[in-house]
Amino acid sequence: MSGRDKNPLALEQEQKQYQDELHTHALSEDSITMSIPQSEKASSTEEVQHENQEDLDPMHNRRKQMDLELFQTKDQEVMLRTFPEVYMRQEETLHQKQSLKSENLFQNFTNLLIFQKLYPRGSENLMRESWHPCVPEKGGHMIEIEDLFGPNTGTQKEPQLVIIEGVAGIGKSTLARQVKRAWKEGQLYKDRFQNVFFFSCRELAQCKQLSLAELIAQGQEVPTASIRQILSHPEKLLFILDGIDEPAWFLEELNPDLCLHWSQSQPVNTLLGSLLGKSILPEASFLLTARTTAIQKIIPSLEQPCRFEVLGFSEFERKDYFYKYFTKEKDAITAFRLVESNPVLLTLCEVPWVCWLVCICLKRQIEQRRDLSLTTHTTTALCLKYLFLTIPGQHKESQLKALCLLAADGIFQRRTLFSEKDLCEQGLEEDAIATFLKIGVLQKQPNSLSYSFAHFCLQEFFAAMFYILEDSEERYGDMKNDRIVETLVERYGRQSLFEAPTVHFLFGLLSKEGLKKMEKFFSYSLPRKTNLKLLWHILEKSKPYQPPCLGLLHCLYENQEMELLTHIMHNLQGPIVPGPDDKAHTVLQMNEKHLVVQTDMELMVVTFCIKFCYHVRSLQLNRKGHQEHKLTAPRIVLYRWTPITDASWKIFFSNLKFTRNLEELDLSGNPLSYSAMQSLYTTLRHSFFRLKTLWLVECGLNSSYCSLLASALGAHYSLTELDLQLNDLGDDGVKLLCQSLRNHDNLSILRLDQAPLSDEVITELRALETKNPKLHISSTWKPHVMVPTKKMNKEEVSDSTTSFKKQRQQSGDKDMEPLRTYVIFWGSTGPVATEVVDREGKLYRVQLPMAGSYHCPSTGLHFEVTRAVTIKIEFCAWSQYLDKIPFPQSHMVAGPLFDIKAEQGAVTAVYLPHFVALQEGRVDSSLFCVAHFQEHGMILETPARVDQRHAVLENPSFSPIGVLLRMIPAVGHFIPITSITLIYYHLYLEDVTFHLYLVPNDCTIRKAIDDEEMKFQFVRINKPPPVAALYLGSRYIVSGSKKVEIIPKELELCYRGPKESQLFSEICVGHMGSGIKLQIRDKRNMNLIWQALMKPGDLRPERSKIPSVPKGASSLFHFVDQHREQLVARVTSVDTLLDKLHSLVLSEDSYEAVRAEATNQDKMRKLFSLSRSWSRDCKDQFYQALKETHPHLIMDLLEKSDRVSLGS
């Protein structure tokens, strides 16, 4: 029975059932929809995209009404350029045509990664080049959504024009709508913009003409002011133009000398071009979203914008999306575990629309009670899987072909909205339309008669299918491959052809696997030779113009055919001209190529293709502009400004296994986790991998990594050079390497930091060199205490390290500094000295002098020992270990995680802190357990007892341990906890600004926040914590007794590990003449749960109150030596400090040597290495310079010191 014969009511109910499901998860272009109530769904798509149907255009009658109203004000000439007073009765206020609402569309949408691009001033080319002839300038940095209109780095001016770029489906439109929604809710740009207007350019392009008043009416959701009021403050207006590059328009501005009335209609492209060209409303601001960066071809008058790129989901946000998509938590857990087990699929989910597609496929399998299986490695294969799971058999041929034809016509004509007549003209029957609506391939726009595909990328996939399925006799006669290519070039342009998702899908569908699946789906044969001609035709037509760009590599990845990949990548050796901007492009020499890869997806695509680039001998993955080694040509240098996930590292190293000709690999400057190191170890053991040179400089390696490195050296005998400088390997780690090197005869160069090593290990290294004459162990580290004479002999040079170590020991200078301000243990005899072992201040060592009980108030740790013992304590993050194992969802983190090391049997009991509030009586102490992380996984141990602050283990064994709490369904996530408030203020800002945190009472979180705030010159003010227990998952309102600005006013109490960004409220006070009371209230009942009085006296004293020489100075330790660790971490204006020390205590060479270091911390470490040879007078000069450049820091250190050491 056809749809025409069905009961209309039954058909409507059936469609509504499936549309509700679709509306829960549907996407618009570049956006993922989690929930779309009909009453709040967008309706700016009401205009049907075909001519001669005025009854389908709601704006048609509206314009007539406006014309009538505006006729009454015709004599009141108001020019657009100045906008004097506009006389308009309130009842004549122009009402909007309802635009796309976003309050509920994206309420569950996950955060997106935003990358700010930095370009040299005066740069006019907005194209993103793929291959660079030389080292590209650093691209930029990650930002938050509130920074989109923040001050420019160079000029400190707030931009008027912001462009958000990104590949298809990455979330650009979502981000644009989030800006509008956050502004509406008062959370974003509240003071900068009084009116924010959102426009879909696809919809605007359907309007022939609009006046400025009509445009503003369309951009409003609810009329809030008259047109007179809106235009009276043009500097307070923000126009958001979503998809500016999608319509086939040229945005030319009108004659700047021509002033038009705001009610006068003009072509939409002219109106927009005039706005963007600043001939209309020059003070207004604009936010544009676009796939391509060739925007100046459409907007010739475009000024230099502030540019951002959306990079999709972080790994955490991908997981979060799954948990928001699936209504049942067990389904979310099962689905994400499947995805997480497949690094390639997990990487594909970096793109939000692909993440949505994966969720749909897995949900269909769950609904059909199938075993979950998704092994696809490409987006094309994923779309084909989607077809198999959703399209009913009766629509697999003619009706699906008609759908593909509709998609292709829409792509060619730049249309995404279709009328019912459009659908029928392409051959779609009513029952087929109903089916496609029901399964979610199509969606109907509420309150209108138009339809669209669930996502624009889905439309592009069906369009690609059309070019393979279409019958030449049916529509285009004898149209051949050249006509298809011409059509694609006409639509996308020759330079952007390979960037188009339609072409990506074409390459994927024309692979052996793609054609095989399509034949199975349609149950008839597709001529492979004929279709392959189309693929080669695309390549041949673009060859004279198109370099092997990143888009082409995406196409090759989707295809995955070895013959094609080998052919194209082989041609990468040749010169490439011209460039993508159609100008004379520097010829890329065949010995060196540079490529920027911003995302894990791009890195996966590029390294997959590099497997087939057999001529490449060297590969470098450069992060943070790290200094390059001189690699052998031909080489490829990949630039990445953002961190790389463990899943991406796994794919990266897996792809390298099969690059047989690769001889040199440089990963310097890239932080490598233990998981990433395991992936490298696996690759090094592979028989095909013949690497000779490996650079791992400044990769965050420590002694625990050395067991993997040692094993890899034992199995990878082709390696001849290994650089491990600027890593904290320690004595234990280097000893492991030495054991392996005794049996490795091929290694000829080993670079290590030898300064931190003991004399015993140095001797062992020298013994290795003696045993293996080919082996040369060196370091770029040079001692500054000892100045070699001109005729220094070999023995003196080789003994320089040992001599320096002896000097260091004699002077009392050690790697470990006393930590007086954070970790202090108290016993029966008083405080016990604690040493900080590492640079980050996360690893401590305490020597407990005798049997007894010792506790640390700041961490909550408590030890009972039977004898004198040395204990090492490292602050850890739960994510370091939970990400590597299947963590039980029935448990929650209930306290900090420590890695404790102590002599077996010396500790009889350890009290581990937790932050669960037992006094509330809601939590049973039997639900507590202690997690031990060991090599084979996690072990849960029941504590001997639990008190209000601790879980106690008796006769413990140590490993990374922390307290967990087993959840019970009746309680859910609302667990009573003890919490703390942390308040910080900026040291140097004249206007007082506070940062207020509400977090669980976890010392690792507290220290992470301290460290993060310290980086930006914020210091903590101690105030009492909330007395009553609070609840995880609850929300709280922050307020002040005076008129202060608080952003955001609402805080959620949640657990975020020390490596995650913490939530806080920024409180802008301005001039603090008197005290101000801050309060936090429970949002549900508005009960007061915390308050504190902030007084001017809470702020640091003025610079003049800092003593020139601290009183009571000890002659044993100088002030700068005593506070070395804090000075290294907290001094920020190092260059200014150096200028003051120049010529006084620093020579020209020393001055330049310190300035050459990359970071402030490294500069300070270098400075302290020089200070070892200084006299006390020189150190006094050092102190005076610090007092002048960092007065608040010096005062802070003086206040916290119980003794100071500065010579008089």
PDB file of N, CA and C in Angstrom, residues 1133-1184:
ATOM      1  N   SER A1133      58.855  37.794  34.165  1.00  0.00           N
ATOM      2  CA  SER A1133      59.521  38.829  33.364  1.00  0.00           C
ATOM      3  C   SER A1133      61.026  38.587  33.400  1.00  0.00           C
ATOM      4  N   VAL A1134      61.464  37.486  32.815  1.00  0.00           N
ATOM      5  CA  VAL A1134      62.870  37.096  32.896  1.00  0.00           C
ATOM      6  C   VAL A1134      63.745  38.060  32.100  1.00  0.00           C
ATOM      7  N   ASP A1135      63.298  38.462  30.909  1.00  0.00           N
ATOM      8  CA  ASP A1135      64.118  39.344  30.086  1.00  0.00           C
ATOM      9  C   ASP A1135      64.390  40.674  30.792  1.00  0.00           C
ATOM     10  N   THR A1136      63.365  41.203  31.467  1.00  0.00           N
ATOM     11  CA  THR A1136      63.561  42.453  32.220  1.00  0.00           C
ATOM     12  C   THR A1136      64.569  42.243  33.340  1.00  0.00           C
ATOM     13  N   LEU A1137      64.466  41.102  33.994  1.00  0.00           N
ATOM     14  CA  LEU A1137      65.411  40.765  35.059  1.00  0.00           C
ATOM     15  C   LEU A1137      66.838  40.677  34.509  1.00  0.00           C
ATOM     16  N   LEU A1138      66.992  40.060  33.350  1.00  0.00           N
ATOM     17  CA  LEU A1138      68.318  39.916  32.745  1.00  0.00           C
ATOM     18  C   LEU A1138      68.920  41.271  32.387  1.00  0.00           C
ATOM     19  N   ASP A1139      68.057  42.163  31.905  1.00  0.00           N
ATOM     20  CA  ASP A1139      68.551  43.494  31.560  1.00  0.00           C
ATOM     21  C   ASP A1139      69.157  44.203  32.776  1.00  0.00           C
ATOM     22  N   LYS A1140      68.546  43.985  33.949  1.00  0.00           N
ATOM     23  CA  LYS A1140      69.061  44.615  35.163  1.00  0.00           C
ATOM     24  C   LYS A1140      70.363  43.972  35.631  1.00  0.00           C
ATOM     25  N   LEU A1141      70.535  42.670  35.330  1.00  0.00           N
ATOM     26  CA  LEU A1141      71.734  41.963  35.757  1.00  0.00           C
ATOM     27  C   LEU A1141      72.883  42.104  34.760  1.00  0.00           C
ATOM     28  N   HIS A1142      72.560  42.550  33.550  1.00  0.00           N
ATOM     29  CA  HIS A1142      73.583  42.670  32.520  1.00  0.00           C
ATOM     30  C   HIS A1142      74.668  43.661  32.939  1.00  0.00           C
ATOM     31  N   SER A1143      75.896  43.247  32.756  1.00  0.00           N
ATOM     32  CA  SER A1143      77.082  44.041  33.102  1.00  0.00           C
ATOM     33  C   SER A1143      77.372  44.055  34.604  1.00  0.00           C
ATOM     34  N   LEU A1144      76.323  43.818  35.447  1.00  0.00           N
ATOM     35  CA  LEU A1144      76.555  43.765  36.892  1.00  0.00           C
ATOM     36  C   LEU A1144      77.106  42.404  37.304  1.00  0.00           C
ATOM     37  N   VAL A1145      76.368  41.371  36.924  1.00  0.00           N
ATOM     38  CA  VAL A1145      76.809  40.011  37.273  1.00  0.00           C
ATOM     39  C   VAL A1145      76.854  39.100  36.047  1.00  0.00           C
ATOM     40  N   LEU A1146      76.300  39.550  34.921  1.00  0.00           N
ATOM     41  CA  LEU A1146      76.258  38.729  33.718  1.00  0.00           C
ATOM     42  C   LEU A1146      77.129  39.343  32.632  1.00  0.00           C
ATOM     43  N   SER A1147      77.979  38.530  32.061  1.00  0.00           N
ATOM     44  CA  SER A1147      78.734  38.964  30.895  1.00  0.00           C
ATOM     45  C   SER A1147      77.836  38.916  29.668  1.00  0.00           C
ATOM     46  N   GLU A1148      78.322  39.438  28.548  1.00  0.00           N
ATOM     47  CA  GLU A1148      77.538  39.426  27.319  1.00  0.00           C
ATOM     48  C   GLU A1148      77.226  38.000  26.888  1.00  0.00           C
ATOM     49  N   ASP A1149      78.221  37.113  26.974  1.00  0.00           N
ATOM     50  CA  ASP A1149      78.001  35.710  26.579  1.00  0.00           C
ATOM     51  C   ASP A1149      76.992  35.035  27.495  1.00  0.00           C
ATOM     52  N   SER A1150      77.110  35.269  28.799  1.00  0.00           N
ATOM     53  CA  SER A1150      76.166  34.661  29.741  1.00  0.00           C
ATOM     54  C   SER A1150      74.755  35.193  29.526  1.00  0.00           C
ATOM     55  N   TYR A1151      74.675  36.495  29.292  1.00  0.00           N
ATOM     56  CA  TYR A1151      73.372  37.132  29.035  1.00  0.00           C
ATOM     57  C   TYR A1151      72.691  36.490  27.824  1.00  0.00           C
ATOM     58  N   GLU A1152      73.419  36.322  26.736  1.00  0.00           N
ATOM     59  CA  GLU A1152      72.851  35.723  25.529  1.00  0.00           C
ATOM     60  C   GLU A1152      72.537  34.241  25.734  1.00  0.00           C
ATOM     61  N   ALA A1153      73.352  33.548  26.517  1.00  0.00           N
ATOM     62  CA  ALA A1153      73.110  32.126  26.764  1.00  0.00           C
ATOM     63  C   ALA A1153      71.804  31.913  27.510  1.00  0.00           C
ATOM     64  N   VAL A1154      71.509  32.758  28.481  1.00  0.00           N
ATOM     65  CA  VAL A1154      70.247  32.630  29.223  1.00  0.00           C
ATOM     66  C   VAL A1154      69.074  32.973  28.323  1.00  0.00           C
ATOM     67  N   ARG A1155      69.197  34.034  27.562  1.00  0.00           N
ATOM     68  CA  ARG A1155      68.092  34.456  26.684  1.00  0.00           C
ATOM     69  C   ARG A1155      67.794  33.436  25.592  1.00  0.00           C
ATOM     70  N   ALA A1156      68.762  32.608  25.265  1.00  0.00           N
ATOM     71  CA  ALA A1156      68.571  31.622  24.188  1.00  0.00           C
ATOM     72  C   ALA A1156      67.660  30.487  24.596  1.00  0.00           C
ATOM     73  N   GLU A1157      67.415  30.309  25.903  1.00  0.00           N
ATOM     74  CA  GLU A1157      66.542  29.226  26.346  1.00  0.00           C
ATOM     75  C   GLU A1157      65.105  29.485  25.896  1.00  0.00           C
ATOM     76  N   ALA A1158      64.337  28.391  25.739  1.00  0.00           N
ATOM     77  CA  ALA A1158      63.014  28.494  25.100  1.00  0.00           C
ATOM     78  C   ALA A1158      61.947  29.061  26.025  1.00  0.00           C
ATOM     79  N   THR A1159      61.920  28.673  27.299  1.00  0.00           N
ATOM     80  CA  THR A1159      60.846  29.075  28.208  1.00  0.00           C
ATOM     81  C   THR A1159      61.401  29.866  29.377  1.00  0.00           C
ATOM     82  N   ASN A1160      60.510  30.553  30.096  1.00  0.00           N
ATOM     83  CA  ASN A1160      60.931  31.309  31.265  1.00  0.00           C
ATOM     84  C   ASN A1160      61.561  30.408  32.315  1.00  0.00           C
ATOM     85  N   GLN A1161      60.966  29.219  32.509  1.00  0.00           N
ATOM     86  CA  GLN A1161      61.511  28.294  33.500  1.00  0.00           C
ATOM     87  C   GLN A1161      62.919  27.844  33.113  1.00  0.00           C
ATOM     88  N   ASP A1162      63.122  27.550  31.827  1.00  0.00           N
ATOM     89  CA  ASP A1162      64.446  27.142  31.379  1.00  0.00           C
ATOM     90  C   ASP A1162      65.462  28.279  31.529  1.00  0.00           C
ATOM     91  N   LYS A1163      65.019  29.523  31.266  1.00  0.00           N
ATOM     92  CA  LYS A1163      65.911  30.662  31.434  1.00  0.00           C
ATOM     93  C   LYS A1163      66.340  30.806  32.890  1.00  0.00           C
ATOM     94  N   MET A1164      65.372  30.614  33.817  1.00  0.00           N
ATOM     95  CA  MET A1164      65.712  30.737  35.225  1.00  0.00           C
ATOM     96  C   MET A1164      66.635  29.611  35.665  1.00  0.00           C
ATOM     97  N   ARG A1165      66.401  28.421  35.166  1.00  0.00           N
ATOM     98  CA  ARG A1165      67.307  27.313  35.505  1.00  0.00           C
ATOM     99  C   ARG A1165      68.723  27.602  34.993  1.00  0.00           C
ATOM    100  N   LYS A1166      68.795  28.152  33.806  1.00  0.00           N
ATOM    101  CA  LYS A1166      70.092  28.507  33.247  1.00  0.00           C
ATOM    102  C   LYS A1166      70.773  29.580  34.102  1.00  0.00           C
ATOM    103  N   LEU A1167      69.982  30.544  34.535  1.00  0.00           N
ATOM    104  CA  LEU A1167      70.511  31.616  35.364  1.00  0.00           C
ATOM    105  C   LEU A1167      71.042  31.067  36.689  1.00  0.00           C
ATOM    106  N   PHE A1168      70.308  30.137  37.286  1.00  0.00           N
ATOM    107  CA  PHE A1168      70.754  29.548  38.540  1.00  0.00           C
ATOM    108  C   PHE A1168      72.003  28.680  38.344  1.00  0.00           C
ATOM    109  N   SER A1169      72.103  28.052  37.173  1.00  0.00           N
ATOM    110  CA  SER A1169      73.315  27.282  36.925  1.00  0.00           C
ATOM    111  C   SER A1169      74.540  28.203  36.875  1.00  0.00           C
ATOM    112  N   LEU A1170      74.352  29.433  36.385  1.00  0.00           N
ATOM    113  CA  LEU A1170      75.443  30.403  36.382  1.00  0.00           C
ATOM    114  C   LEU A1170      75.732  30.937  37.784  1.00  0.00           C
ATOM    115  N   SER A1171      74.660  31.020  38.609  1.00  0.00           N
ATOM    116  CA  SER A1171      74.815  31.647  39.917  1.00  0.00           C
ATOM    117  C   SER A1171      75.645  30.810  40.882  1.00  0.00           C
ATOM    118  N   ARG A1172      75.931  29.572  40.526  1.00  0.00           N
ATOM    119  CA  ARG A1172      76.714  28.724  41.430  1.00  0.00           C
ATOM    120  C   ARG A1172      78.118  29.302  41.680  1.00  0.00           C
ATOM    121  N   SER A1173      78.630  30.050  40.713  1.00  0.00           N
ATOM    122  CA  SER A1173      79.976  30.615  40.839  1.00  0.00           C
ATOM    123  C   SER A1173      79.959  32.054  41.343  1.00  0.00           C
ATOM    124  N   TRP A1174      78.771  32.593  41.673  1.00  0.00           N
ATOM    125  CA  TRP A1174      78.672  33.987  42.090  1.00  0.00           C
ATOM    126  C   TRP A1174      79.074  34.165  43.549  1.00  0.00           C
ATOM    127  N   SER A1175      79.583  35.330  43.851  1.00  0.00           N
ATOM    128  CA  SER A1175      79.846  35.722  45.239  1.00  0.00           C
ATOM    129  C   SER A1175      78.534  36.155  45.877  1.00  0.00           C
ATOM    130  N   ARG A1176      78.579  36.401  47.203  1.00  0.00           N
ATOM    131  CA  ARG A1176      77.371  36.843  47.900  1.00  0.00           C
ATOM    132  C   ARG A1176      76.953  38.235  47.431  1.00  0.00           C
ATOM    133  N   ASP A1177      77.918  39.057  47.060  1.00  0.00           N
ATOM    134  CA  ASP A1177      77.568  40.381  46.541  1.00  0.00           C
ATOM    135  C   ASP A1177      76.780  40.260  45.233  1.00  0.00           C
ATOM    136  N   CYS A1178      77.208  39.332  44.391  1.00  0.00           N
ATOM    137  CA  CYS A1178      76.475  39.116  43.125  1.00  0.00           C
ATOM    138  C   CYS A1178      75.054  38.642  43.411  1.00  0.00           C
ATOM    139  N   LYS A1179      74.913  37.777  44.404  1.00  0.00           N
ATOM    140  CA  LYS A1179      73.569  37.281  44.725  1.00  0.00           C
ATOM    141  C   LYS A1179      72.717  38.375  45.357  1.00  0.00           C
ATOM    142  N   ASP A1180      73.367  39.311  46.073  1.00  0.00           N
ATOM    143  CA  ASP A1180      72.622  40.469  46.564  1.00  0.00           C
ATOM    144  C   ASP A1180      72.068  41.291  45.400  1.00  0.00           C
ATOM    145  N   GLN A1181      72.892  41.455  44.364  1.00  0.00           N
ATOM    146  CA  GLN A1181      72.426  42.158  43.166  1.00  0.00           C
ATOM    147  C   GLN A1181      71.247  41.418  42.535  1.00  0.00           C
ATOM    148  N   PHE A1182      71.318  40.117  42.524  1.00  0.00           N
ATOM    149  CA  PHE A1182      70.237  39.265  42.005  1.00  0.00           C
ATOM    150  C   PHE A1182      68.952  39.525  42.789  1.00  0.00           C
ATOM    151  N   TYR A1183      69.079  39.553  44.124  1.00  0.00           N
ATOM    152  CA  TYR A1183      67.907  39.803  44.985  1.00  0.00           C
ATOM    153  C   TYR A1183      67.311  41.185  44.716  1.00  0.00           C
ATOM    154  N   GLN A1184      68.175  42.210  44.594  1.00  0.00           N
ATOM    155  CA  GLN A1184      67.677  43.554  44.352  1.00  0.00           C
ATOM    156  C   GLN A1184      66.927  43.633  43.021  1.00  0.00           C
TER     157      GLN A1184
END
